[in-house]
Amino acid sequence: MYIVTEETCRQIIGMDDAFTAVEGVFAAMASGAAYNFPVIREAIGHADALYGFKSGFDRDGLALGLKSGGYWPGNEARGLTNHQSTVFLFDADTGRPKAMVGGNYLTAVRTAAAAAVSIKHLARDDAKVLGMVGAGHQSAFQMRAAVRQRGFERIVGWNRNRERLSRLADTAQEIGLPFEAVDLDRLGGEADVIVTITSSFAPILEKAQVRPGTHLACMGTDTKGKQEVGAELVAAASAFTDEVAQSVTIGECQHAVEAGLIGEADITEIGAVINGTKPGRASDEEITLFDGTGVGLQDLAVASAAVELAVGRGVAASVDL
Ligand code: NAD
């Protein structure tokens, strides 16, 4: 069995590798070749932790396994990341363990890659201004992945606490694009593409603040009750997602569905757009919204890529179980 550490993942998996893996597995999900198993997530009654598994199988890529982990709120005080995850891969032919892969960095790049895939397939070609809502850990990854998809000329950003905005400003500077902190009215009024990546439980952006033609990638809502944009905005947009079952239960679309504004049939799997079996953006005036809920197959896809690269370069440790 191979072991690929967090540090090795950081060194060998770039944004392009993550993008290719995630775009491929979304396509496989839509064609029926890959499917996610039911998600387990439990409050374990110790250390205030939430712990669970996301798992699945991709018959095309032969990725079989699970991501195990969750959220330990006391970790930061110990100098550790609160979100912890590890990916385990198994040989699809024999069931033998194949690899154990550090999942923290991979989670960030696979989530950013999902938003980037949505921008590639749904944003207007002439998008020039990127809007970032949220300035937490994931936001820098999101910005780096998003700017690769269009000829963005500047970035505007908003965060609930202004102190954290330095993360967005610093990342934009490293990328080489001008950055301005703005209020939400300006953000919605100027951005052609908006990425939301917060832990909010109430809408931040409303329909009236977003212009026709905008593409939104709503990436923060991955749990029942979380919400980043108003249900009316979701209903006004053409909605796309990684997986419809998650979108209507734990994703951004849950609130519009609960309010009876949209139904499952109004939400399109992004993989079908990638495969060309369903249309994406229909006009320059349409608002498109990608509800990125985060599926286990994304984790298996990037972890498989990490193992392949690490083994190829001789930097994967190997143990006999
Ligand atoms: P973080 O704790 O580092 O940052 C949280 C961000 O949310 C900060 O910018 C904070 O200001 C903002 N925020 C929190 N509550 C808010 C509120 N009520 N109103 C407005 N803003 C608020 O978290 P992170 O690691 O950057 O992750 C951000 C979110 O993305 C989390 O909710 C996480 O669960 C989610 N996530 C989703 C996926 C996916 O696949 N969809 C993957 C990883 C993380």
Coordinates of C-alpha atoms and ligand atoms in Angstrom, one line a residue:
M1 CA 0.0 0.0 0.0
Y2 CA 1.3 3.5 -0.9
I3 CA 1.3 6.4 1.5
V4 CA 1.2 9.9 0.0
T5 CA 1.7 12.6 2.6
E6 CA 0.1 16.1 2.8
E7 CA 3.4 17.6 1.9
T8 CA 3.9 15.4 -1.2
C9 CA 0.3 16.2 -2.3
R10 CA 1.2 19.9 -2.1
Q11 CA 4.3 19.4 -4.2
I12 CA 2.9 17.3 -6.9
I13 CA -0.8 18.3 -7.4
G14 CA -1.3 21.6 -9.1
M15 CA -4.5 23.4 -10.1
D16 CA -4.4 21.9 -13.6
D17 CA -4.1 18.3 -12.2
A18 CA -7.0 18.9 -9.9
F19 CA -9.1 20.5 -12.7
T20 CA -8.5 17.6 -15.1
A21 CA -9.4 15.0 -12.4
V22 CA -12.6 16.8 -11.2
E23 CA -13.9 17.6 -14.7
G24 CA -13.4 14.0 -15.7
V25 CA -15.2 12.6 -12.7
F26 CA -18.1 15.0 -13.1
A27 CA -18.5 13.8 -16.7
A28 CA -18.3 10.1 -15.5
M29 CA -21.0 10.8 -12.9
A30 CA -23.4 12.2 -15.5
S31 CA -22.8 9.3 -17.9
G32 CA -23.6 6.8 -15.0
A33 CA -20.1 5.4 -14.9
A34 CA -19.4 6.9 -11.4
Y35 CA -21.6 7.2 -8.4
N36 CA -21.3 8.4 -4.8
F37 CA -22.4 6.2 -1.9
P38 CA -24.6 7.7 0.9
V39 CA -22.7 10.2 3.0
I40 CA -22.2 9.5 6.7
R41 CA -21.7 12.5 9.0
E42 CA -22.0 12.2 12.8
A43 CA -21.5 14.4 15.9
I44 CA -19.4 11.9 17.8
G45 CA -19.9 13.3 21.3
H46 CA -16.2 13.9 21.8
A47 CA -14.1 17.0 21.3
D48 CA -17.2 18.6 19.7
A49 CA -16.2 16.8 16.6
L50 CA -18.2 16.1 13.4
Y51 CA -16.9 13.0 11.7
G52 CA -17.9 11.0 8.6
F53 CA -17.2 9.4 5.3
K54 CA -17.7 10.3 1.7
S55 CA -17.2 7.4 -0.7
G56 CA -18.0 6.1 -4.2
F57 CA -16.8 4.2 -7.2
D58 CA -15.7 5.4 -10.7
R59 CA -15.9 2.5 -13.1
D60 CA -14.1 4.6 -15.8
G61 CA -11.2 5.6 -13.7
L62 CA -11.4 2.6 -11.4
A63 CA -11.2 4.9 -8.3
L64 CA -12.8 3.1 -5.3
G65 CA -12.5 4.3 -1.8
L66 CA -13.5 6.9 0.7
K67 CA -12.6 10.2 2.3
S68 CA -12.7 10.0 6.1
G69 CA -12.6 13.0 8.4
G70 CA -14.5 16.0 9.6
Y71 CA -14.3 19.0 11.8
W72 CA -12.5 19.4 15.1
P73 CA -13.2 22.9 16.4
G74 CA -10.5 22.7 19.1
N75 CA -7.7 21.9 16.7
E76 CA -6.7 25.5 16.0
A77 CA -5.7 26.0 19.6
R78 CA -3.3 23.0 19.2
G79 CA -1.8 24.4 16.0
L80 CA -3.7 22.1 13.8
T81 CA -6.3 22.7 11.0
N82 CA -9.9 22.3 12.2
H83 CA -10.9 20.4 9.1
Q84 CA -9.1 17.0 8.9
S85 CA -9.4 14.4 6.2
T86 CA -7.6 11.4 4.8
V87 CA -8.4 9.5 1.6
F88 CA -8.2 5.7 1.4
L89 CA -8.1 4.0 -2.0
F90 CA -8.7 0.4 -2.7
D91 CA -7.9 -1.9 -5.7
A92 CA -11.2 -2.2 -7.6
D93 CA -10.3 -5.7 -8.8
T94 CA -9.3 -7.2 -5.5
G95 CA -10.5 -5.0 -2.7
R96 CA -6.9 -4.8 -1.4
P97 CA -5.9 -1.4 0.1
K98 CA -4.1 0.6 -2.5
A99 CA -3.2 4.0 -0.9
M100 CA -3.6 6.3 2.1
V101 CA -3.4 9.9 1.0
G102 CA -3.4 13.2 3.0
G103 CA -6.7 14.9 2.2
N104 CA -6.5 18.4 3.6
Y105 CA -4.8 20.2 0.7
L106 CA -6.5 17.9 -1.8
T107 CA -9.9 19.0 -0.4
A108 CA -9.1 22.6 -1.0
V109 CA -7.9 22.1 -4.6
R110 CA -10.7 19.8 -5.6
T111 CA -13.2 22.3 -4.3
A112 CA -11.6 25.1 -6.1
A113 CA -11.4 22.9 -9.2
A114 CA -15.1 22.3 -9.1
A115 CA -15.8 26.0 -9.2
A116 CA -13.3 26.4 -12.0
V117 CA -15.0 23.7 -14.0
S118 CA -18.3 25.5 -13.6
I119 CA -16.7 28.8 -14.8
K120 CA -15.2 27.1 -17.8
H121 CA -18.5 25.6 -18.9
L122 CA -21.0 28.3 -17.7
A123 CA -19.5 31.8 -17.4
R124 CA -19.7 34.3 -20.3
D125 CA -16.6 34.2 -22.5
D126 CA -16.0 37.9 -22.0
A127 CA -16.1 37.8 -18.2
K128 CA -13.6 40.4 -16.9
V129 CA -14.3 41.0 -13.2
L130 CA -14.1 38.2 -10.6
G131 CA -16.1 38.7 -7.3
M132 CA -15.0 36.8 -4.2
V133 CA -17.4 36.5 -1.2
G134 CA -15.6 35.0 1.8
A135 CA -11.9 35.2 2.8
G136 CA -11.4 32.0 4.8
H137 CA -8.9 29.2 4.2
Q138 CA -10.5 28.0 1.0
S139 CA -10.8 31.4 -0.6
A140 CA -7.2 31.7 -1.8
F141 CA -7.5 28.3 -3.6
Q142 CA -10.8 29.4 -5.1
M143 CA -9.3 32.6 -6.5
R144 CA -6.2 30.9 -7.9
A145 CA -8.3 28.3 -9.7
A146 CA -11.0 30.8 -11.0
V147 CA -8.6 33.3 -12.6
R148 CA -7.3 30.5 -14.9
Q149 CA -10.6 30.1 -16.7
R150 CA -11.2 33.6 -18.2
G151 CA -9.3 36.8 -19.0
F152 CA -10.1 38.4 -15.7
E153 CA -8.7 42.0 -15.4
R154 CA -9.5 42.7 -11.8
I155 CA -11.0 41.2 -8.6
V156 CA -13.4 42.6 -6.1
G157 CA -14.0 41.0 -2.7
W158 CA -16.1 41.0 0.4
N159 CA -15.8 39.4 3.8
R160 CA -17.9 39.7 6.9
N161 CA -14.8 40.6 8.9
R162 CA -12.6 43.1 7.1
E163 CA -9.4 41.9 8.9
R164 CA -9.5 38.7 6.9
L165 CA -9.7 40.5 3.5
S166 CA -5.9 40.7 3.5
R167 CA -5.9 37.0 2.3
L168 CA -7.8 38.0 -0.8
A169 CA -5.7 41.1 -1.4
D170 CA -2.4 39.1 -0.9
T171 CA -3.6 36.3 -3.2
A172 CA -4.6 38.8 -5.9
Q173 CA -1.2 40.5 -5.7
E174 CA 0.6 37.1 -6.1
I175 CA -1.6 36.4 -9.1
G176 CA -0.9 39.9 -10.5
L177 CA -4.4 41.3 -10.6
P178 CA -5.7 44.5 -9.0
F179 CA -7.9 43.9 -6.0
E180 CA -10.5 46.1 -4.3
A181 CA -12.5 45.4 -1.1
V182 CA -16.1 46.5 -1.9
D183 CA -19.6 46.3 -0.3
L184 CA -22.0 43.6 -1.6
D185 CA -24.0 46.0 -3.8
R186 CA -20.8 47.0 -5.7
L187 CA -19.6 43.4 -5.8
G188 CA -22.9 42.2 -7.4
G189 CA -23.0 45.2 -9.7
E190 CA -19.5 44.8 -11.0
A191 CA -18.6 41.1 -11.0
D192 CA -19.2 38.9 -14.1
V193 CA -18.3 35.8 -12.1
I194 CA -18.9 35.5 -8.3
V195 CA -17.5 32.7 -6.1
T196 CA -19.1 32.4 -2.6
I197 CA -17.1 30.4 -0.1
T198 CA -18.3 31.1 3.4
S199 CA -19.8 29.1 6.4
S200 CA -22.9 31.3 6.4
F201 CA -26.3 30.1 7.6
A202 CA -28.2 33.1 6.1
P203 CA -28.3 34.6 2.6
I204 CA -25.4 37.1 1.9
L205 CA -26.2 38.0 -1.7
E206 CA -29.7 38.7 -2.9
K207 CA -31.3 38.6 -6.4
A208 CA -31.5 42.4 -6.7
Q209 CA -27.7 42.7 -6.2
V210 CA -26.7 40.4 -9.1
R211 CA -26.6 41.5 -12.8
P212 CA -28.0 39.6 -15.7
G213 CA -25.3 37.5 -17.3
T214 CA -23.5 36.7 -14.0
H215 CA -22.2 33.3 -13.2
L216 CA -22.2 32.3 -9.5
A217 CA -20.2 29.4 -8.1
C218 CA -21.7 28.8 -4.6
M219 CA -19.2 26.6 -2.9
G220 CA -19.7 27.1 0.9
T221 CA -23.0 25.4 1.4
D222 CA -22.4 21.7 2.1
T223 CA -24.6 21.1 5.1
K224 CA -28.3 21.3 5.9
G225 CA -29.2 24.9 7.0
K226 CA -26.2 26.7 5.4
Q227 CA -27.0 29.4 2.9
E228 CA -25.0 32.0 0.9
V229 CA -27.5 33.5 -1.6
G230 CA -31.2 34.2 -1.5
A231 CA -33.6 31.5 -2.6
E232 CA -35.1 34.0 -5.1
L233 CA -31.7 34.4 -6.7
V234 CA -31.4 30.6 -7.0
A235 CA -34.9 30.4 -8.6
A236 CA -34.1 33.2 -11.1
A237 CA -30.9 31.5 -12.2
S238 CA -30.3 28.5 -14.3
A239 CA -29.1 26.0 -11.6
F240 CA -26.3 23.5 -12.1
T241 CA -24.7 21.2 -9.6
D242 CA -22.2 18.4 -9.0
E243 CA -24.9 16.0 -7.7
V244 CA -28.7 16.8 -7.7
A245 CA -29.4 14.6 -4.6
Q246 CA -26.9 16.6 -2.5
S247 CA -27.9 19.9 -4.1
V248 CA -31.5 19.6 -2.9
T249 CA -30.7 18.3 0.6
I250 CA -27.4 19.9 1.7
G251 CA -26.5 22.3 -1.1
E252 CA -27.4 25.9 -1.9
C253 CA -30.5 24.8 -3.8
Q254 CA -32.1 23.3 -0.6
H255 CA -33.7 26.5 0.4
A256 CA -35.3 27.3 -3.0
V257 CA -36.6 23.7 -3.1
E258 CA -38.0 23.9 0.4
A259 CA -39.7 27.2 -0.5
G260 CA -41.3 25.4 -3.5
L261 CA -39.6 27.9 -5.9
I262 CA -37.8 25.1 -7.9
G263 CA -37.8 21.3 -8.1
E264 CA -35.1 18.7 -8.7
A265 CA -35.9 18.8 -12.4
D266 CA -34.8 22.4 -12.6
I267 CA -31.2 21.5 -11.6
T268 CA -28.8 20.2 -14.1
E269 CA -25.7 18.1 -13.4
I270 CA -22.6 19.9 -14.6
G271 CA -21.3 16.6 -16.0
A272 CA -24.1 16.6 -18.5
V273 CA -22.9 20.0 -19.8
I274 CA -19.4 18.7 -19.9
N275 CA -20.5 15.7 -21.9
G276 CA -22.6 17.8 -24.2
T277 CA -25.9 16.0 -23.4
K278 CA -27.5 19.0 -21.7
P279 CA -27.1 22.7 -22.6
G280 CA -25.2 25.1 -20.4
R281 CA -25.5 28.9 -20.6
A282 CA -28.3 29.8 -23.1
S283 CA -27.7 33.6 -23.5
D284 CA -25.5 36.5 -22.3
E285 CA -28.3 37.7 -20.1
E286 CA -28.9 34.5 -18.3
I287 CA -27.7 34.1 -14.7
T288 CA -26.1 30.7 -14.2
L289 CA -25.5 29.3 -10.7
F290 CA -23.3 26.3 -9.8
D291 CA -24.2 24.6 -6.5
G292 CA -20.9 22.9 -5.5
T293 CA -21.9 20.6 -2.7
G294 CA -18.7 18.5 -2.7
V295 CA -18.8 14.8 -3.5
G296 CA -16.6 11.9 -2.5
L297 CA -15.7 11.1 -6.1
Q298 CA -13.9 14.4 -6.4
D299 CA -11.7 13.4 -3.5
L300 CA -11.1 9.9 -5.0
A301 CA -10.2 11.5 -8.4
V302 CA -7.6 13.9 -7.1
A303 CA -6.2 11.3 -4.6
S304 CA -5.8 8.8 -7.5
A305 CA -4.0 11.5 -9.5
A306 CA -1.7 12.2 -6.5
V307 CA -0.9 8.5 -6.1
E308 CA -0.1 8.1 -9.8
L309 CA 2.2 11.1 -9.9
A310 CA 3.8 10.2 -6.6
V311 CA 4.5 6.7 -7.6
G312 CA 5.8 7.8 -11.0
R313 CA 8.2 10.2 -9.4
G314 CA 9.3 7.8 -6.7
V315 CA 8.0 9.9 -3.8
A316 CA 5.3 7.6 -2.5
A317 CA 6.2 5.6 0.6
S318 CA 5.2 1.9 0.4
V319 CA 4.2 -0.5 3.2
D320 CA 3.0 -4.1 3.3
L321 CA -0.3 -4.5 5.3
Ligands
NAD1 P1 -13.0 29.3 7.1 O1 -13.6 29.0 8.5 O2 -11.6 29.4 6.9 O3 -13.7 30.6 6.6 C1 -15.1 30.8 6.7 C2 -15.5 32.0 5.9 O4 -16.9 32.2 6.0 C3 -14.9 33.3 6.4 O5 -14.6 34.2 5.3 C4 -16.0 33.9 7.3 O6 -15.9 35.3 7.4 C5 -17.2 33.5 6.5 N1 -18.5 33.5 7.3 C6 -18.7 32.7 8.3 N2 -20.0 32.9 8.8 C7 -20.5 33.9 8.0 C8 -21.7 34.6 7.9 N3 -22.7 34.3 8.8 N4 -21.9 35.5 7.0 C9 -20.9 35.8 6.1 N5 -19.7 35.2 6.1 C10 -19.5 34.3 7.0 O7 -13.7 28.1 6.2 P2 -13.1 27.6 4.8 O8 -12.2 26.4 5.0 O9 -12.7 28.7 3.9 O10 -14.5 27.0 4.2 C11 -15.6 27.8 3.8 C12 -16.8 27.0 3.6 O11 -16.6 26.1 2.5 C13 -17.2 26.2 4.8 O12 -18.6 26.3 5.0 C14 -16.9 24.8 4.4 O13 -17.7 23.8 5.0 C15 -17.2 24.9 2.9 N6 -16.5 23.8 2.1 C16 -17.2 23.4 1.1 C17 -16.7 22.4 0.2 C18 -17.4 21.9 -1.0 O14 -17.0 20.9 -1.6 N7 -18.5 22.5 -1.3 C19 -15.4 21.9 0.5 C20 -14.7 22.4 1.6 C21 -15.3 23.4 2.4

